[in-house]
GROMACS .gro file of C-alpha atoms in nm:
model
  127
    1MET     CA    1  12.785  14.694  10.818
    2ALA     CA    2  13.050  14.476  10.977
    3LYS     CA    3  13.066  14.111  10.877
    4LEU     CA    4  12.954  13.881  11.159
    5THR     CA    5  13.120  13.549  11.231
    6GLN     CA    6  12.923  13.230  11.255
    7ASP     CA    7  12.947  13.235  11.636
    8GLU     CA    8  12.819  13.592  11.649
    9LEU     CA    9  12.526  13.501  11.424
   10LEU     CA   10  12.439  13.204  11.644
   11ALA     CA   11  12.454  13.427  11.952
   12GLN     CA   12  12.205  13.663  11.783
   13PHE     CA   13  11.973  13.375  11.692
   14GLU     CA   14  11.978  13.249  12.052
   15GLU     CA   15  11.815  13.575  12.160
   16LEU     CA   16  11.524  13.536  11.917
   17THR     CA   17  11.193  13.373  12.004
   18LEU     CA   18  11.066  13.086  11.791
   19ILE     CA   19  10.817  13.312  11.617
   20GLU     CA   20  11.089  13.566  11.535
   21LEU     CA   21  11.319  13.290  11.412
   22ALA     CA   22  11.043  13.142  11.192
   23ALA     CA   23  10.978  13.486  11.044
   24PHE     CA   24  11.353  13.526  10.978
   25VAL     CA   25  11.371  13.188  10.801
   26LYS     CA   26  11.072  13.283  10.583
   27ALA     CA   27  11.227  13.619  10.495
   28PHE     CA   28  11.561  13.449  10.422
   29GLU     CA   29  11.392  13.197  10.189
   30GLU     CA   30  11.208  13.475  10.003
   31LYS     CA   31  11.514  13.701   9.972
   32PHE     CA   32  11.746  13.431   9.837
   33ASP     CA   33  11.478  13.218   9.666
   34VAL     CA   34  11.571  12.901   9.856
   35THR     CA   35  11.381  12.650  10.065
   36ALA     CA   36  11.507  12.518  10.396
   37ALA     CA   37  11.297  12.199  10.353
   38ALA     CA   38  11.455  12.090  10.021
   39PRO     CA   39  11.705  11.840  10.174
   40VAL     CA   40  11.424  11.678  10.370
   41ALA     CA   41  11.213  11.640  10.054
   42ILE     CA   42  11.502  11.476   9.872
   43ALA     CA   43  11.564  11.234  10.157
   44ALA     CA   44  11.195  11.147  10.178
   45ALA     CA   45  11.175  11.094   9.803
   46GLY     CA   46  11.456  10.838   9.821
   47VAL     CA   47  11.282  10.620  10.079
   48PRO     CA   48  10.991  10.490   9.864
   49GLY     CA   49  11.236  10.386   9.591
   50ALA     CA   50  11.428  10.176   9.840
   51ALA     CA   51  11.106  10.017   9.962
   52ALA     CA   52  11.002   9.937   9.605
   53GLU     CA   53  11.337   9.769   9.540
   54ALA     CA   54  11.295   9.556   9.852
   55VAL     CA   55  10.952   9.440   9.732
   56GLU     CA   56  11.088   9.355   9.386
   57GLU     CA   57  11.370   9.148   9.534
   58GLN     CA   58  11.136   8.924   9.734
   59ASP     CA   59  11.176   8.569   9.610
   60GLU     CA   60  11.018   8.371   9.893
   61PHE     CA   61  10.645   8.378   9.961
   62ASP     CA   62  10.405   8.233  10.218
   63VAL     CA   63  10.068   8.089  10.120
   64ILE     CA   64   9.822   8.170  10.398
   65LEU     CA   65   9.480   8.006  10.429
   66GLU     CA   66   9.231   8.271  10.544
   67GLY     CA   67   8.922   8.051  10.537
   68ALA     CA   68   8.804   7.712  10.412
   69GLY     CA   69   8.478   7.828  10.258
   70ASP     CA   70   8.184   7.594  10.193
   71LYS     CA   71   8.385   7.301  10.055
   72LYS     CA   72   8.601   7.220  10.356
   73ILE     CA   73   8.669   6.860  10.250
   74GLN     CA   74   8.796   6.972   9.908
   75VAL     CA   75   9.024   7.227  10.075
   76ILE     CA   76   9.162   6.961  10.310
   77LYS     CA   77   9.236   6.739  10.006
   78GLU     CA   78   9.421   7.026   9.835
   79VAL     CA   79   9.620   7.101  10.151
   80ARG     CA   80   9.723   6.734  10.168
   81THR     CA   81   9.821   6.744   9.799
   82LEU     CA   82  10.034   7.057   9.849
   83THR     CA   83  10.196   6.942  10.174
   84SER     CA   84  10.307   6.615  10.328
   85LEU     CA   85  10.054   6.644  10.611
   86GLY     CA   86   9.832   6.363  10.723
   87LEU     CA   87   9.454   6.388  10.732
   88LYS     CA   88   9.429   6.510  11.092
   89GLU     CA   89   9.710   6.766  11.052
   90ALA     CA   90   9.558   6.897  10.728
   91LYS     CA   91   9.215   6.925  10.893
   92ASP     CA   92   9.364   7.113  11.189
   93LEU     CA   93   9.544   7.348  10.953
   94VAL     CA   94   9.224   7.418  10.757
   95ASP     CA   95   9.034   7.479  11.083
   96THR     CA   96   9.293   7.740  11.188
   97ALA     CA   97   9.224   8.078  11.029
   98GLY     CA   98   9.541   8.251  10.910
   99ALA     CA   99   9.743   7.927  10.896
  100LYS     CA  100  10.041   7.904  10.662
  101VAL     CA  101   9.998   7.621  10.415
  102LEU     CA  102  10.337   7.676  10.249
  103GLU     CA  103  10.628   7.885  10.375
  104LYS     CA  104  10.916   8.044  10.183
  105VAL     CA  105  10.832   7.904   9.841
  106ALA     CA  106  10.899   8.048   9.496
  107LYS     CA  107  10.644   8.284   9.345
  108ASP     CA  108  10.525   8.039   9.079
  109VAL     CA  109  10.473   7.764   9.339
  110ALA     CA  110  10.283   8.008   9.563
  111GLU     CA  111  10.060   8.119   9.274
  112LYS     CA  112   9.983   7.758   9.174
  113ALA     CA  113   9.900   7.669   9.534
  114LYS     CA  114   9.678   7.975   9.566
  115ALA     CA  115   9.492   7.883   9.245
  116ALA     CA  116   9.444   7.522   9.357
  117LEU     CA  117   9.313   7.622   9.701
  118GLU     CA  118   9.085   7.890   9.561
  119GLY     CA  119   8.958   7.637   9.308
  120ALA     CA  120   8.859   7.416   9.602
  121GLY     CA  121   8.668   7.708   9.757
  122ALA     CA  122   8.920   7.845  10.007
  123LYS     CA  123   9.014   8.207  10.068
  124VAL     CA  124   9.392   8.243  10.029
  125THR     CA  125   9.653   8.521  10.044
  126VAL     CA  126  10.014   8.517   9.932
  127LYS     CA  127  10.266   8.727  10.124
   0.00000   0.00000   0.00000
């Protein structure tokens, strides 16, 4: 059998249907004990690691008030303690679902604020 060049092989593959080409790839993988999808699996495996590193490097957090709960006045007092807002501004913030109480603060500050607000009866998330 004569050795084919890369261009000649490509010309032969152009004449195949997709089903014939898929069958060829499967036969090739079985004959040489290789997998055509291995580079894709390696690339996909690297992506979650990069995402995990990005999460670990986060050093600024937002404290978001999801709801005031039953003790709205206590929550307003805590919001005023945590921020420099006046009474009306703090009340408006508490009345707004999903409002950011603190933005871009350190993790320990965000956790303390969350604990204080939850202690007053509010529902809080830290992002």
